[in-house]
């Protein structure tokens, strides 16, 4: 989630005067890192995954399920356990060596779990992922109370509803969030993002509370939602807090590349895949107790983190601010950055604003135009977290000012320079996938992305389309049943050519993109299978990777449902559902109970998982 700290930051009115200082020194820190590491070669391919989990608690007598605000207590126990294990050099659990690490997350009901060490360069390492994910849950479960559980769907369907949805329950409209629907205690008090809200780096900078409006799904008897305040749109599910977006759980992967050039290439190619993966992993159809007309958490993330002022949003003439900014911090990328012959100038077609002074500083210090434009776009933003006694840093030894800006640009994919004076290489973080119910699904999507990076590099694939088309794909990606009902711009000739052949891109279904169109376009999965056949791998690895890819094939073809479609169908087929878009307390209880059973492999749901087996439980 970025840099975390418990240091007391400055309130926004005092912090903003240091914005130029942090931007200037942040760029100086980037230049120092770049000059030291730009020529590094042959770093090992390493990678890892990240899953965020929710802690829930059941009230079986009342047929209610709530979010448990004990995540920090559980995290303290996990980190204590992890520290003791690191002193011994290992940690034994269920007679197996477990490598897991734990981080705080934004919400008081969330925990982030990652492998404590990155996975290696062999394809066999992909087989460790599902087992490790399962063991993470088992480790957490040791610290849960008898009525508690851990699940990995993106959002809690009744977060912000009337009645009890938190344990313990607290008063709404506290001095920090000032939310109509959530108490301040929903935020993790140990994470810097609490301070973001306290100090106004979101709401105060914006000049108002964030406004999240998600269109309602109109069922046979759905009500016409009224506007609950000036910011609420008619027939939309209105939410007013950062928690509704950043409090969602996601699935991410980070890949260390061999060198900076490879990292820049993967950044660009994965950015095109972002919308496709959002639709493939869609798992978020319910907001504040209503079925919505979207299937993904992405629009809530965008709107909940939008700190742009009215001037920056183009609603008022520029007077106090520097730029009209056409994208929020949480969005698709603004610029391609690879030094690639197949990248044409016209593909960076959004004419996105960037800081001309920072751009000049970068160019004057030897940074090429593409990378300079990318960095000077990120650095149009103000820092969201300022500590007065940490302003003066050694720019050759620290990257704190750089990361202050870098890590609060929450794009679908992030290009990550090495930390100062470390053995860590240039990395790419793929950030947009939704957390799935089972470890099998999550592992399958991680394996898919890692294999995708291998075929991109091995076969010199290029997915370049104009960024305006990527943005169009993003809008389509989170629509209801986008997997089956929408088409997405994609490149037809993905095998790189340098002979001036005219580029072709057209709208395709996700099934065509993944499985091929039966004519010209081979499909990404077909290329992956060819790749696996071309290298020497053992039978076990080939079998398990084949299972993961076959699952992706079936999901892309519509033969099995997305998590969002399965949840929507579960609600609409529930005997207590009144076809009014409302997800009652009892429906939600039954839904989460079923999610947990699926997660543990206790029930078969062929419409969601086909005949694939849930392992390691």
PDB file of C-alpha atoms in Angstrom, residues 314-604:
ATOM      1  CA  UNK A 314     -11.969  21.682 -14.892  1.00  0.00           C
ATOM      2  CA  UNK A 315     -15.121  22.776 -13.055  1.00  0.00           C
ATOM      3  CA  UNK A 316     -13.759  26.260 -12.367  1.00  0.00           C
ATOM      4  CA  UNK A 317     -11.156  28.421 -14.162  1.00  0.00           C
ATOM      5  CA  UNK A 318      -7.560  28.003 -12.970  1.00  0.00           C
ATOM      6  CA  UNK A 319      -6.787  30.576 -10.316  1.00  0.00           C
ATOM      7  CA  UNK A 320      -5.059  28.951  -7.360  1.00  0.00           C
ATOM      8  CA  UNK A 321      -3.970  25.653  -8.904  1.00  0.00           C
ATOM      9  CA  UNK A 322      -1.361  24.889 -11.559  1.00  0.00           C
ATOM     10  CA  UNK A 323      -3.079  22.421 -13.877  1.00  0.00           C
ATOM     11  CA  UNK A 324      -6.324  21.009 -15.142  1.00  0.00           C
ATOM     12  CA  UNK A 325      -5.718  17.292 -14.535  1.00  0.00           C
ATOM     13  CA  UNK A 326      -7.802  14.900 -16.607  1.00  0.00           C
ATOM     14  CA  UNK A 327      -7.084  11.792 -14.516  1.00  0.00           C
ATOM     15  CA  UNK A 328      -7.403  11.128 -10.788  1.00  0.00           C
ATOM     16  CA  UNK A 329      -4.528   9.536  -8.894  1.00  0.00           C
ATOM     17  CA  UNK A 330      -6.217   6.129  -9.094  1.00  0.00           C
ATOM     18  CA  UNK A 331      -6.527   5.387 -12.809  1.00  0.00           C
ATOM     19  CA  UNK A 332      -4.905   3.876 -15.853  1.00  0.00           C
ATOM     20  CA  UNK A 333      -1.446   5.057 -16.890  1.00  0.00           C
ATOM     21  CA  UNK A 334      -0.970   8.395 -18.620  1.00  0.00           C
ATOM     22  CA  UNK A 335       2.102   7.556 -20.729  1.00  0.00           C
ATOM     23  CA  UNK A 336       3.849   4.582 -22.253  1.00  0.00           C
ATOM     24  CA  UNK A 337       7.523   4.651 -21.307  1.00  0.00           C
ATOM     25  CA  UNK A 338       9.412   1.847 -23.100  1.00  0.00           C
ATOM     26  CA  UNK A 339      12.299   2.484 -25.459  1.00  0.00           C
ATOM     27  CA  UNK A 340      10.647   0.203 -28.016  1.00  0.00           C
ATOM     28  CA  UNK A 341      10.622   0.512 -31.788  1.00  0.00           C
ATOM     29  CA  UNK A 342       6.998  -0.613 -31.898  1.00  0.00           C
ATOM     30  CA  UNK A 343       5.936   2.283 -29.639  1.00  0.00           C
ATOM     31  CA  UNK A 344       4.743   5.028 -31.932  1.00  0.00           C
ATOM     32  CA  UNK A 345       4.493   8.609 -30.778  1.00  0.00           C
ATOM     33  CA  UNK A 346       0.795   8.741 -31.578  1.00  0.00           C
ATOM     34  CA  UNK A 347       0.043   6.001 -29.044  1.00  0.00           C
ATOM     35  CA  UNK A 348       0.671   8.518 -26.250  1.00  0.00           C
ATOM     36  CA  UNK A 349      -2.348  10.399 -27.538  1.00  0.00           C
ATOM     37  CA  UNK A 350      -4.014  11.767 -24.412  1.00  0.00           C
ATOM     38  CA  UNK A 351      -1.928  14.959 -24.232  1.00  0.00           C
ATOM     39  CA  UNK A 352      -1.911  14.546 -20.480  1.00  0.00           C
ATOM     40  CA  UNK A 353      -0.512  17.479 -18.543  1.00  0.00           C
ATOM     41  CA  UNK A 354       2.928  17.222 -16.943  1.00  0.00           C
ATOM     42  CA  UNK A 355       5.219  19.522 -14.969  1.00  0.00           C
ATOM     43  CA  UNK A 356       7.397  21.337 -17.503  1.00  0.00           C
ATOM     44  CA  UNK A 357      10.013  22.376 -14.914  1.00  0.00           C
ATOM     45  CA  UNK A 358      10.462  18.836 -13.634  1.00  0.00           C
ATOM     46  CA  UNK A 359      10.518  17.545 -17.201  1.00  0.00           C
ATOM     47  CA  UNK A 360      13.343  19.985 -18.041  1.00  0.00           C
ATOM     48  CA  UNK A 361      15.299  18.979 -14.942  1.00  0.00           C
ATOM     49  CA  UNK A 362      15.034  15.330 -15.921  1.00  0.00           C
ATOM     50  CA  UNK A 363      16.009  15.963 -19.552  1.00  0.00           C
ATOM     51  CA  UNK A 364      18.949  18.128 -18.471  1.00  0.00           C
ATOM     52  CA  UNK A 365      20.137  15.260 -16.299  1.00  0.00           C
ATOM     53  CA  UNK A 366      20.115  12.666 -19.046  1.00  0.00           C
ATOM     54  CA  UNK A 367      16.664  11.113 -18.732  1.00  0.00           C
ATOM     55  CA  UNK A 368      15.069  10.277 -22.071  1.00  0.00           C
ATOM     56  CA  UNK A 369      11.881  11.992 -23.177  1.00  0.00           C
ATOM     57  CA  UNK A 370       9.479   9.114 -22.520  1.00  0.00           C
ATOM     58  CA  UNK A 371      10.610   8.426 -18.964  1.00  0.00           C
ATOM     59  CA  UNK A 372      10.899  12.141 -18.225  1.00  0.00           C
ATOM     60  CA  UNK A 373       7.320  12.721 -19.321  1.00  0.00           C
ATOM     61  CA  UNK A 374       6.080   9.834 -17.168  1.00  0.00           C
ATOM     62  CA  UNK A 375       7.844  11.064 -14.051  1.00  0.00           C
ATOM     63  CA  UNK A 376       6.895  14.700 -14.586  1.00  0.00           C
ATOM     64  CA  UNK A 377       3.264  13.580 -14.919  1.00  0.00           C
ATOM     65  CA  UNK A 378       3.399  11.728 -11.595  1.00  0.00           C
ATOM     66  CA  UNK A 379       4.962  14.774  -9.987  1.00  0.00           C
ATOM     67  CA  UNK A 380       2.156  17.195 -10.849  1.00  0.00           C
ATOM     68  CA  UNK A 381       0.577  15.800  -7.669  1.00  0.00           C
ATOM     69  CA  UNK A 382       1.023  17.255  -4.222  1.00  0.00           C
ATOM     70  CA  UNK A 383       2.499  15.051  -1.492  1.00  0.00           C
ATOM     71  CA  UNK A 384      -0.213  13.605   0.716  1.00  0.00           C
ATOM     72  CA  UNK A 385       1.942  13.056   3.768  1.00  0.00           C
ATOM     73  CA  UNK A 386       4.385  15.622   5.179  1.00  0.00           C
ATOM     74  CA  UNK A 387       6.430  15.349   8.371  1.00  0.00           C
ATOM     75  CA  UNK A 388       8.231  18.569   9.171  1.00  0.00           C
ATOM     76  CA  UNK A 389      11.268  17.047  10.849  1.00  0.00           C
ATOM     77  CA  UNK A 390      11.752  14.644   7.924  1.00  0.00           C
ATOM     78  CA  UNK A 391      11.954  17.302   5.221  1.00  0.00           C
ATOM     79  CA  UNK A 392      15.752  17.454   5.086  1.00  0.00           C
ATOM     80  CA  UNK A 393      17.159  14.211   3.708  1.00  0.00           C
ATOM     81  CA  UNK A 394      20.305  12.942   2.079  1.00  0.00           C
ATOM     82  CA  UNK A 395      19.055  12.570  -1.480  1.00  0.00           C
ATOM     83  CA  UNK A 396      21.787  10.040  -2.296  1.00  0.00           C
ATOM     84  CA  UNK A 397      20.740   7.762   0.553  1.00  0.00           C
ATOM     85  CA  UNK A 398      16.971   8.241   0.852  1.00  0.00           C
ATOM     86  CA  UNK A 399      14.011   7.844  -1.486  1.00  0.00           C
ATOM     87  CA  UNK A 400      11.296   8.970   0.954  1.00  0.00           C
ATOM     88  CA  UNK A 401      10.374  12.139  -0.935  1.00  0.00           C
ATOM     89  CA  UNK A 402      10.300  10.268  -4.231  1.00  0.00           C
ATOM     90  CA  UNK A 403       8.132   7.495  -2.791  1.00  0.00           C
ATOM     91  CA  UNK A 404       5.818  10.069  -1.209  1.00  0.00           C
ATOM     92  CA  UNK A 405       4.679  11.023  -4.708  1.00  0.00           C
ATOM     93  CA  UNK A 406       5.340   7.722  -6.512  1.00  0.00           C
ATOM     94  CA  UNK A 407       3.336   5.498  -4.155  1.00  0.00           C
ATOM     95  CA  UNK A 408       0.322   7.828  -4.058  1.00  0.00           C
ATOM     96  CA  UNK A 409      -0.119   7.604  -7.815  1.00  0.00           C
ATOM     97  CA  UNK A 410      -2.261   4.465  -7.764  1.00  0.00           C
ATOM     98  CA  UNK A 411      -2.259   3.400 -11.404  1.00  0.00           C
ATOM     99  CA  UNK A 412      -3.192   0.011 -12.840  1.00  0.00           C
ATOM    100  CA  UNK A 413       0.502  -0.748 -13.209  1.00  0.00           C
ATOM    101  CA  UNK A 414       3.453   0.870 -11.454  1.00  0.00           C
ATOM    102  CA  UNK A 415       7.040   1.211 -12.681  1.00  0.00           C
ATOM    103  CA  UNK A 416       9.248   0.836  -9.592  1.00  0.00           C
ATOM    104  CA  UNK A 417      12.912   1.874  -9.372  1.00  0.00           C
ATOM    105  CA  UNK A 418      15.180   0.004  -6.946  1.00  0.00           C
ATOM    106  CA  UNK A 419      15.365   1.276  -3.362  1.00  0.00           C
ATOM    107  CA  UNK A 420      18.602   3.189  -2.663  1.00  0.00           C
ATOM    108  CA  UNK A 421      21.691   1.082  -2.035  1.00  0.00           C
ATOM    109  CA  UNK A 422      19.899  -2.267  -2.197  1.00  0.00           C
ATOM    110  CA  UNK A 423      20.158  -5.507  -4.150  1.00  0.00           C
ATOM    111  CA  UNK A 424      16.554  -5.134  -5.331  1.00  0.00           C
ATOM    112  CA  UNK A 425      16.206  -4.507  -9.054  1.00  0.00           C
ATOM    113  CA  UNK A 426      13.833  -2.615 -11.342  1.00  0.00           C
ATOM    114  CA  UNK A 427      10.282  -3.845 -10.834  1.00  0.00           C
ATOM    115  CA  UNK A 428       6.768  -3.649 -12.224  1.00  0.00           C
ATOM    116  CA  UNK A 429       3.692  -3.926 -10.038  1.00  0.00           C
ATOM    117  CA  UNK A 430       0.423  -5.095 -11.595  1.00  0.00           C
ATOM    118  CA  UNK A 431      -2.261  -3.650  -9.359  1.00  0.00           C
ATOM    119  CA  UNK A 432      -5.749  -3.913 -10.780  1.00  0.00           C
ATOM    120  CA  UNK A 433      -6.983  -7.487 -10.251  1.00  0.00           C
ATOM    121  CA  UNK A 434      -9.842  -8.246  -7.859  1.00  0.00           C
ATOM    122  CA  UNK A 435      -9.346 -10.704  -5.006  1.00  0.00           C
ATOM    123  CA  UNK A 436     -11.132 -14.011  -5.660  1.00  0.00           C
ATOM    124  CA  UNK A 437     -12.930 -16.367  -3.283  1.00  0.00           C
ATOM    125  CA  UNK A 438     -10.518 -19.310  -3.480  1.00  0.00           C
ATOM    126  CA  UNK A 439      -6.767 -19.687  -3.385  1.00  0.00           C
ATOM    127  CA  UNK A 440      -7.036 -21.708  -6.599  1.00  0.00           C
ATOM    128  CA  UNK A 441      -8.507 -18.741  -8.478  1.00  0.00           C
ATOM    129  CA  UNK A 442      -6.048 -16.260  -7.005  1.00  0.00           C
ATOM    130  CA  UNK A 443      -3.116 -18.545  -7.798  1.00  0.00           C
ATOM    131  CA  UNK A 444      -4.404 -19.091 -11.336  1.00  0.00           C
ATOM    132  CA  UNK A 445      -4.478 -15.367 -12.048  1.00  0.00           C
ATOM    133  CA  UNK A 446      -1.038 -14.850 -10.532  1.00  0.00           C
ATOM    134  CA  UNK A 447       0.329 -17.691 -12.682  1.00  0.00           C
ATOM    135  CA  UNK A 448      -1.348 -16.189 -15.743  1.00  0.00           C
ATOM    136  CA  UNK A 449       0.301 -12.798 -15.199  1.00  0.00           C
ATOM    137  CA  UNK A 450       3.740 -14.276 -14.537  1.00  0.00           C
ATOM    138  CA  UNK A 451       3.490 -16.472 -17.649  1.00  0.00           C
ATOM    139  CA  UNK A 452       2.279 -13.456 -19.585  1.00  0.00           C
ATOM    140  CA  UNK A 453       5.444 -11.548 -18.672  1.00  0.00           C
ATOM    141  CA  UNK A 454       7.519 -14.509 -19.854  1.00  0.00           C
ATOM    142  CA  UNK A 455       5.896 -14.689 -23.285  1.00  0.00           C
ATOM    143  CA  UNK A 456       6.056 -10.901 -23.673  1.00  0.00           C
ATOM    144  CA  UNK A 457       9.819 -11.011 -23.166  1.00  0.00           C
ATOM    145  CA  UNK A 458      10.523 -14.338 -24.878  1.00  0.00           C
ATOM    146  CA  UNK A 459       8.467 -13.633 -28.019  1.00  0.00           C
ATOM    147  CA  UNK A 460       8.886  -9.849 -28.023  1.00  0.00           C
ATOM    148  CA  UNK A 461       5.119  -9.375 -27.980  1.00  0.00           C
ATOM    149  CA  UNK A 462       3.642  -5.916 -28.329  1.00  0.00           C
ATOM    150  CA  UNK A 463       0.121  -4.947 -27.269  1.00  0.00           C
ATOM    151  CA  UNK A 464       0.421  -1.228 -28.009  1.00  0.00           C
ATOM    152  CA  UNK A 465      -2.783   0.624 -28.793  1.00  0.00           C
ATOM    153  CA  UNK A 466      -3.441   4.332 -28.245  1.00  0.00           C
ATOM    154  CA  UNK A 467      -3.834   5.146 -24.560  1.00  0.00           C
ATOM    155  CA  UNK A 468      -7.203   6.711 -25.378  1.00  0.00           C
ATOM    156  CA  UNK A 469      -8.323   3.201 -26.368  1.00  0.00           C
ATOM    157  CA  UNK A 470      -6.972   1.798 -23.081  1.00  0.00           C
ATOM    158  CA  UNK A 471      -9.042   4.421 -21.248  1.00  0.00           C
ATOM    159  CA  UNK A 472     -12.104   3.453 -23.264  1.00  0.00           C
ATOM    160  CA  UNK A 473     -11.472  -0.165 -22.297  1.00  0.00           C
ATOM    161  CA  UNK A 474     -11.245   0.850 -18.633  1.00  0.00           C
ATOM    162  CA  UNK A 475     -14.729   2.359 -18.733  1.00  0.00           C
ATOM    163  CA  UNK A 476     -16.131  -0.820 -20.261  1.00  0.00           C
ATOM    164  CA  UNK A 477     -14.199  -3.149 -17.939  1.00  0.00           C
ATOM    165  CA  UNK A 478     -16.173  -2.535 -14.766  1.00  0.00           C
ATOM    166  CA  UNK A 479     -19.648  -2.630 -16.337  1.00  0.00           C
ATOM    167  CA  UNK A 480     -22.031  -5.400 -15.330  1.00  0.00           C
ATOM    168  CA  UNK A 481     -21.072  -8.676 -17.073  1.00  0.00           C
ATOM    169  CA  UNK A 482     -18.380  -6.894 -19.086  1.00  0.00           C
ATOM    170  CA  UNK A 483     -16.676 -10.244 -19.644  1.00  0.00           C
ATOM    171  CA  UNK A 484     -19.509 -11.441 -21.877  1.00  0.00           C
ATOM    172  CA  UNK A 485     -21.233  -8.267 -23.029  1.00  0.00           C
ATOM    173  CA  UNK A 486     -18.451  -5.789 -23.841  1.00  0.00           C
ATOM    174  CA  UNK A 487     -15.751  -5.568 -26.475  1.00  0.00           C
ATOM    175  CA  UNK A 488     -12.280  -4.196 -25.881  1.00  0.00           C
ATOM    176  CA  UNK A 489      -9.762  -2.542 -28.164  1.00  0.00           C
ATOM    177  CA  UNK A 490      -6.820  -4.875 -28.715  1.00  0.00           C
ATOM    178  CA  UNK A 491      -3.975  -5.206 -31.158  1.00  0.00           C
ATOM    179  CA  UNK A 492      -4.308  -7.802 -33.924  1.00  0.00           C
ATOM    180  CA  UNK A 493      -0.624  -8.169 -34.815  1.00  0.00           C
ATOM    181  CA  UNK A 494       0.958  -8.726 -31.401  1.00  0.00           C
ATOM    182  CA  UNK A 495       4.187 -10.243 -32.677  1.00  0.00           C
ATOM    183  CA  UNK A 496       6.519  -7.274 -32.952  1.00  0.00           C
ATOM    184  CA  UNK A 497       7.494  -6.139 -36.404  1.00  0.00           C
ATOM    185  CA  UNK A 498       9.912  -3.406 -37.302  1.00  0.00           C
ATOM    186  CA  UNK A 499       9.328  -3.244 -41.049  1.00  0.00           C
ATOM    187  CA  UNK A 500       6.731  -0.499 -41.010  1.00  0.00           C
ATOM    188  CA  UNK A 501       3.758  -2.827 -41.437  1.00  0.00           C
ATOM    189  CA  UNK A 502       0.555  -0.981 -40.615  1.00  0.00           C
ATOM    190  CA  UNK A 503      -0.666  -1.610 -37.103  1.00  0.00           C
ATOM    191  CA  UNK A 504      -4.075  -3.152 -36.686  1.00  0.00           C
ATOM    192  CA  UNK A 505      -6.245  -2.956 -33.608  1.00  0.00           C
ATOM    193  CA  UNK A 506      -9.927  -3.597 -33.291  1.00  0.00           C
ATOM    194  CA  UNK A 507     -12.580  -4.334 -30.707  1.00  0.00           C
ATOM    195  CA  UNK A 508     -12.580  -7.950 -29.535  1.00  0.00           C
ATOM    196  CA  UNK A 509     -14.351  -9.947 -26.886  1.00  0.00           C
ATOM    197  CA  UNK A 510     -12.274 -11.113 -23.941  1.00  0.00           C
ATOM    198  CA  UNK A 511     -12.831 -14.652 -25.170  1.00  0.00           C
ATOM    199  CA  UNK A 512     -11.169 -13.716 -28.464  1.00  0.00           C
ATOM    200  CA  UNK A 513      -8.284 -11.957 -26.693  1.00  0.00           C
ATOM    201  CA  UNK A 514      -7.599 -14.883 -24.360  1.00  0.00           C
ATOM    202  CA  UNK A 515      -8.628 -17.909 -26.447  1.00  0.00           C
ATOM    203  CA  UNK A 516      -8.238 -16.582 -29.997  1.00  0.00           C
ATOM    204  CA  UNK A 517     -10.735 -15.719 -32.715  1.00  0.00           C
ATOM    205  CA  UNK A 518     -10.230 -18.894 -34.763  1.00  0.00           C
ATOM    206  CA  UNK A 519      -8.896 -16.818 -37.649  1.00  0.00           C
ATOM    207  CA  UNK A 520      -6.024 -14.338 -37.422  1.00  0.00           C
ATOM    208  CA  UNK A 521      -5.597 -13.777 -33.698  1.00  0.00           C
ATOM    209  CA  UNK A 522      -4.110 -16.776 -31.837  1.00  0.00           C
ATOM    210  CA  UNK A 523      -5.147 -15.863 -28.270  1.00  0.00           C
ATOM    211  CA  UNK A 524      -2.848 -15.283 -25.303  1.00  0.00           C
ATOM    212  CA  UNK A 525      -3.508 -18.680 -23.735  1.00  0.00           C
ATOM    213  CA  UNK A 526      -2.589 -20.493 -26.956  1.00  0.00           C
ATOM    214  CA  UNK A 527       0.743 -18.654 -27.002  1.00  0.00           C
ATOM    215  CA  UNK A 528       1.308 -19.599 -23.360  1.00  0.00           C
ATOM    216  CA  UNK A 529       0.689 -23.269 -24.104  1.00  0.00           C
ATOM    217  CA  UNK A 530       3.140 -23.054 -27.026  1.00  0.00           C
ATOM    218  CA  UNK A 531       5.661 -21.490 -24.670  1.00  0.00           C
ATOM    219  CA  UNK A 532       5.243 -24.308 -22.146  1.00  0.00           C
ATOM    220  CA  UNK A 533       5.683 -26.885 -24.899  1.00  0.00           C
ATOM    221  CA  UNK A 534       8.879 -25.182 -26.066  1.00  0.00           C
ATOM    222  CA  UNK A 535      10.714 -25.394 -22.748  1.00  0.00           C
ATOM    223  CA  UNK A 536      11.799 -28.266 -20.563  1.00  0.00           C
ATOM    224  CA  UNK A 537       9.443 -28.514 -17.579  1.00  0.00           C
ATOM    225  CA  UNK A 538       8.521 -31.488 -15.439  1.00  0.00           C
ATOM    226  CA  UNK A 539       5.165 -33.267 -15.692  1.00  0.00           C
ATOM    227  CA  UNK A 540       3.840 -31.988 -12.348  1.00  0.00           C
ATOM    228  CA  UNK A 541       4.532 -28.345 -13.229  1.00  0.00           C
ATOM    229  CA  UNK A 542       3.006 -28.758 -16.680  1.00  0.00           C
ATOM    230  CA  UNK A 543      -0.103 -30.373 -15.191  1.00  0.00           C
ATOM    231  CA  UNK A 544      -0.768 -27.683 -12.577  1.00  0.00           C
ATOM    232  CA  UNK A 545      -0.013 -24.775 -14.891  1.00  0.00           C
ATOM    233  CA  UNK A 546      -2.266 -26.410 -17.467  1.00  0.00           C
ATOM    234  CA  UNK A 547      -5.066 -26.471 -14.897  1.00  0.00           C
ATOM    235  CA  UNK A 548      -4.612 -22.787 -14.133  1.00  0.00           C
ATOM    236  CA  UNK A 549      -4.616 -21.838 -17.803  1.00  0.00           C
ATOM    237  CA  UNK A 550      -7.612 -24.047 -18.536  1.00  0.00           C
ATOM    238  CA  UNK A 551      -9.488 -22.265 -15.740  1.00  0.00           C
ATOM    239  CA  UNK A 552      -8.645 -18.882 -17.313  1.00  0.00           C
ATOM    240  CA  UNK A 553      -9.803 -20.243 -20.699  1.00  0.00           C
ATOM    241  CA  UNK A 554     -13.150 -21.256 -19.260  1.00  0.00           C
ATOM    242  CA  UNK A 555     -13.620 -17.984 -17.386  1.00  0.00           C
ATOM    243  CA  UNK A 556     -12.791 -15.960 -20.510  1.00  0.00           C
ATOM    244  CA  UNK A 557     -15.168 -18.019 -22.662  1.00  0.00           C
ATOM    245  CA  UNK A 558     -18.067 -17.543 -20.252  1.00  0.00           C
ATOM    246  CA  UNK A 559     -18.332 -21.272 -19.541  1.00  0.00           C
ATOM    247  CA  UNK A 560     -17.846 -20.473 -15.876  1.00  0.00           C
ATOM    248  CA  UNK A 561     -18.930 -17.280 -14.156  1.00  0.00           C
ATOM    249  CA  UNK A 562     -17.004 -14.379 -12.743  1.00  0.00           C
ATOM    250  CA  UNK A 563     -17.253 -13.982  -8.987  1.00  0.00           C
ATOM    251  CA  UNK A 564     -19.411 -10.893  -9.545  1.00  0.00           C
ATOM    252  CA  UNK A 565     -21.909 -12.806 -11.677  1.00  0.00           C
ATOM    253  CA  UNK A 566     -21.990 -15.693  -9.193  1.00  0.00           C
ATOM    254  CA  UNK A 567     -22.660 -13.290  -6.267  1.00  0.00           C
ATOM    255  CA  UNK A 568     -25.342 -11.458  -8.236  1.00  0.00           C
ATOM    256  CA  UNK A 569     -27.061 -14.722  -9.145  1.00  0.00           C
ATOM    257  CA  UNK A 570     -26.847 -15.989  -5.559  1.00  0.00           C
ATOM    258  CA  UNK A 571     -28.605 -12.861  -4.304  1.00  0.00           C
ATOM    259  CA  UNK A 572     -31.268 -12.852  -7.019  1.00  0.00           C
ATOM    260  CA  UNK A 573     -32.069 -16.537  -6.432  1.00  0.00           C
ATOM    261  CA  UNK A 574     -32.242 -16.224  -2.637  1.00  0.00           C
ATOM    262  CA  UNK A 575     -35.751 -17.002  -1.312  1.00  0.00           C
ATOM    263  CA  UNK A 576     -35.817 -13.742   0.657  1.00  0.00           C
ATOM    264  CA  UNK A 577     -34.841 -11.525  -2.274  1.00  0.00           C
ATOM    265  CA  UNK A 578     -37.684  -9.268  -3.404  1.00  0.00           C
ATOM    266  CA  UNK A 579     -36.243  -8.228  -6.797  1.00  0.00           C
ATOM    267  CA  UNK A 580     -35.715  -4.750  -5.367  1.00  0.00           C
ATOM    268  CA  UNK A 581     -31.885  -4.660  -5.611  1.00  0.00           C
ATOM    269  CA  UNK A 582     -31.636  -4.795  -1.802  1.00  0.00           C
ATOM    270  CA  UNK A 583     -29.273  -7.246  -0.118  1.00  0.00           C
ATOM    271  CA  UNK A 584     -30.764  -7.822   3.305  1.00  0.00           C
ATOM    272  CA  UNK A 585     -28.909  -8.803   6.463  1.00  0.00           C
ATOM    273  CA  UNK A 586     -30.034 -12.432   6.127  1.00  0.00           C
ATOM    274  CA  UNK A 587     -29.162 -12.655   2.418  1.00  0.00           C
ATOM    275  CA  UNK A 588     -25.727 -11.251   3.194  1.00  0.00           C
ATOM    276  CA  UNK A 589     -25.287 -13.759   6.039  1.00  0.00           C
ATOM    277  CA  UNK A 590     -26.122 -16.684   3.757  1.00  0.00           C
ATOM    278  CA  UNK A 591     -23.895 -15.270   1.004  1.00  0.00           C
ATOM    279  CA  UNK A 592     -20.820 -14.926   3.216  1.00  0.00           C
ATOM    280  CA  UNK A 593     -21.429 -18.364   4.737  1.00  0.00           C
ATOM    281  CA  UNK A 594     -21.471 -19.836   1.232  1.00  0.00           C
ATOM    282  CA  UNK A 595     -18.343 -17.874   0.260  1.00  0.00           C
ATOM    283  CA  UNK A 596     -16.522 -19.386   3.215  1.00  0.00           C
ATOM    284  CA  UNK A 597     -17.670 -22.906   2.312  1.00  0.00           C
ATOM    285  CA  UNK A 598     -16.467 -22.420  -1.270  1.00  0.00           C
ATOM    286  CA  UNK A 599     -13.180 -21.048   0.005  1.00  0.00           C
ATOM    287  CA  UNK A 600     -12.666 -24.175   2.112  1.00  0.00           C
ATOM    288  CA  UNK A 601     -13.718 -26.548  -0.663  1.00  0.00           C
ATOM    289  CA  UNK A 602     -16.722 -27.799   1.325  1.00  0.00           C
ATOM    290  CA  UNK A 603     -19.211 -27.318  -1.518  1.00  0.00           C
ATOM    291  CA  UNK A 604     -18.986 -27.705  -5.265  1.00  0.00           C
TER     292      UNK A 604
END
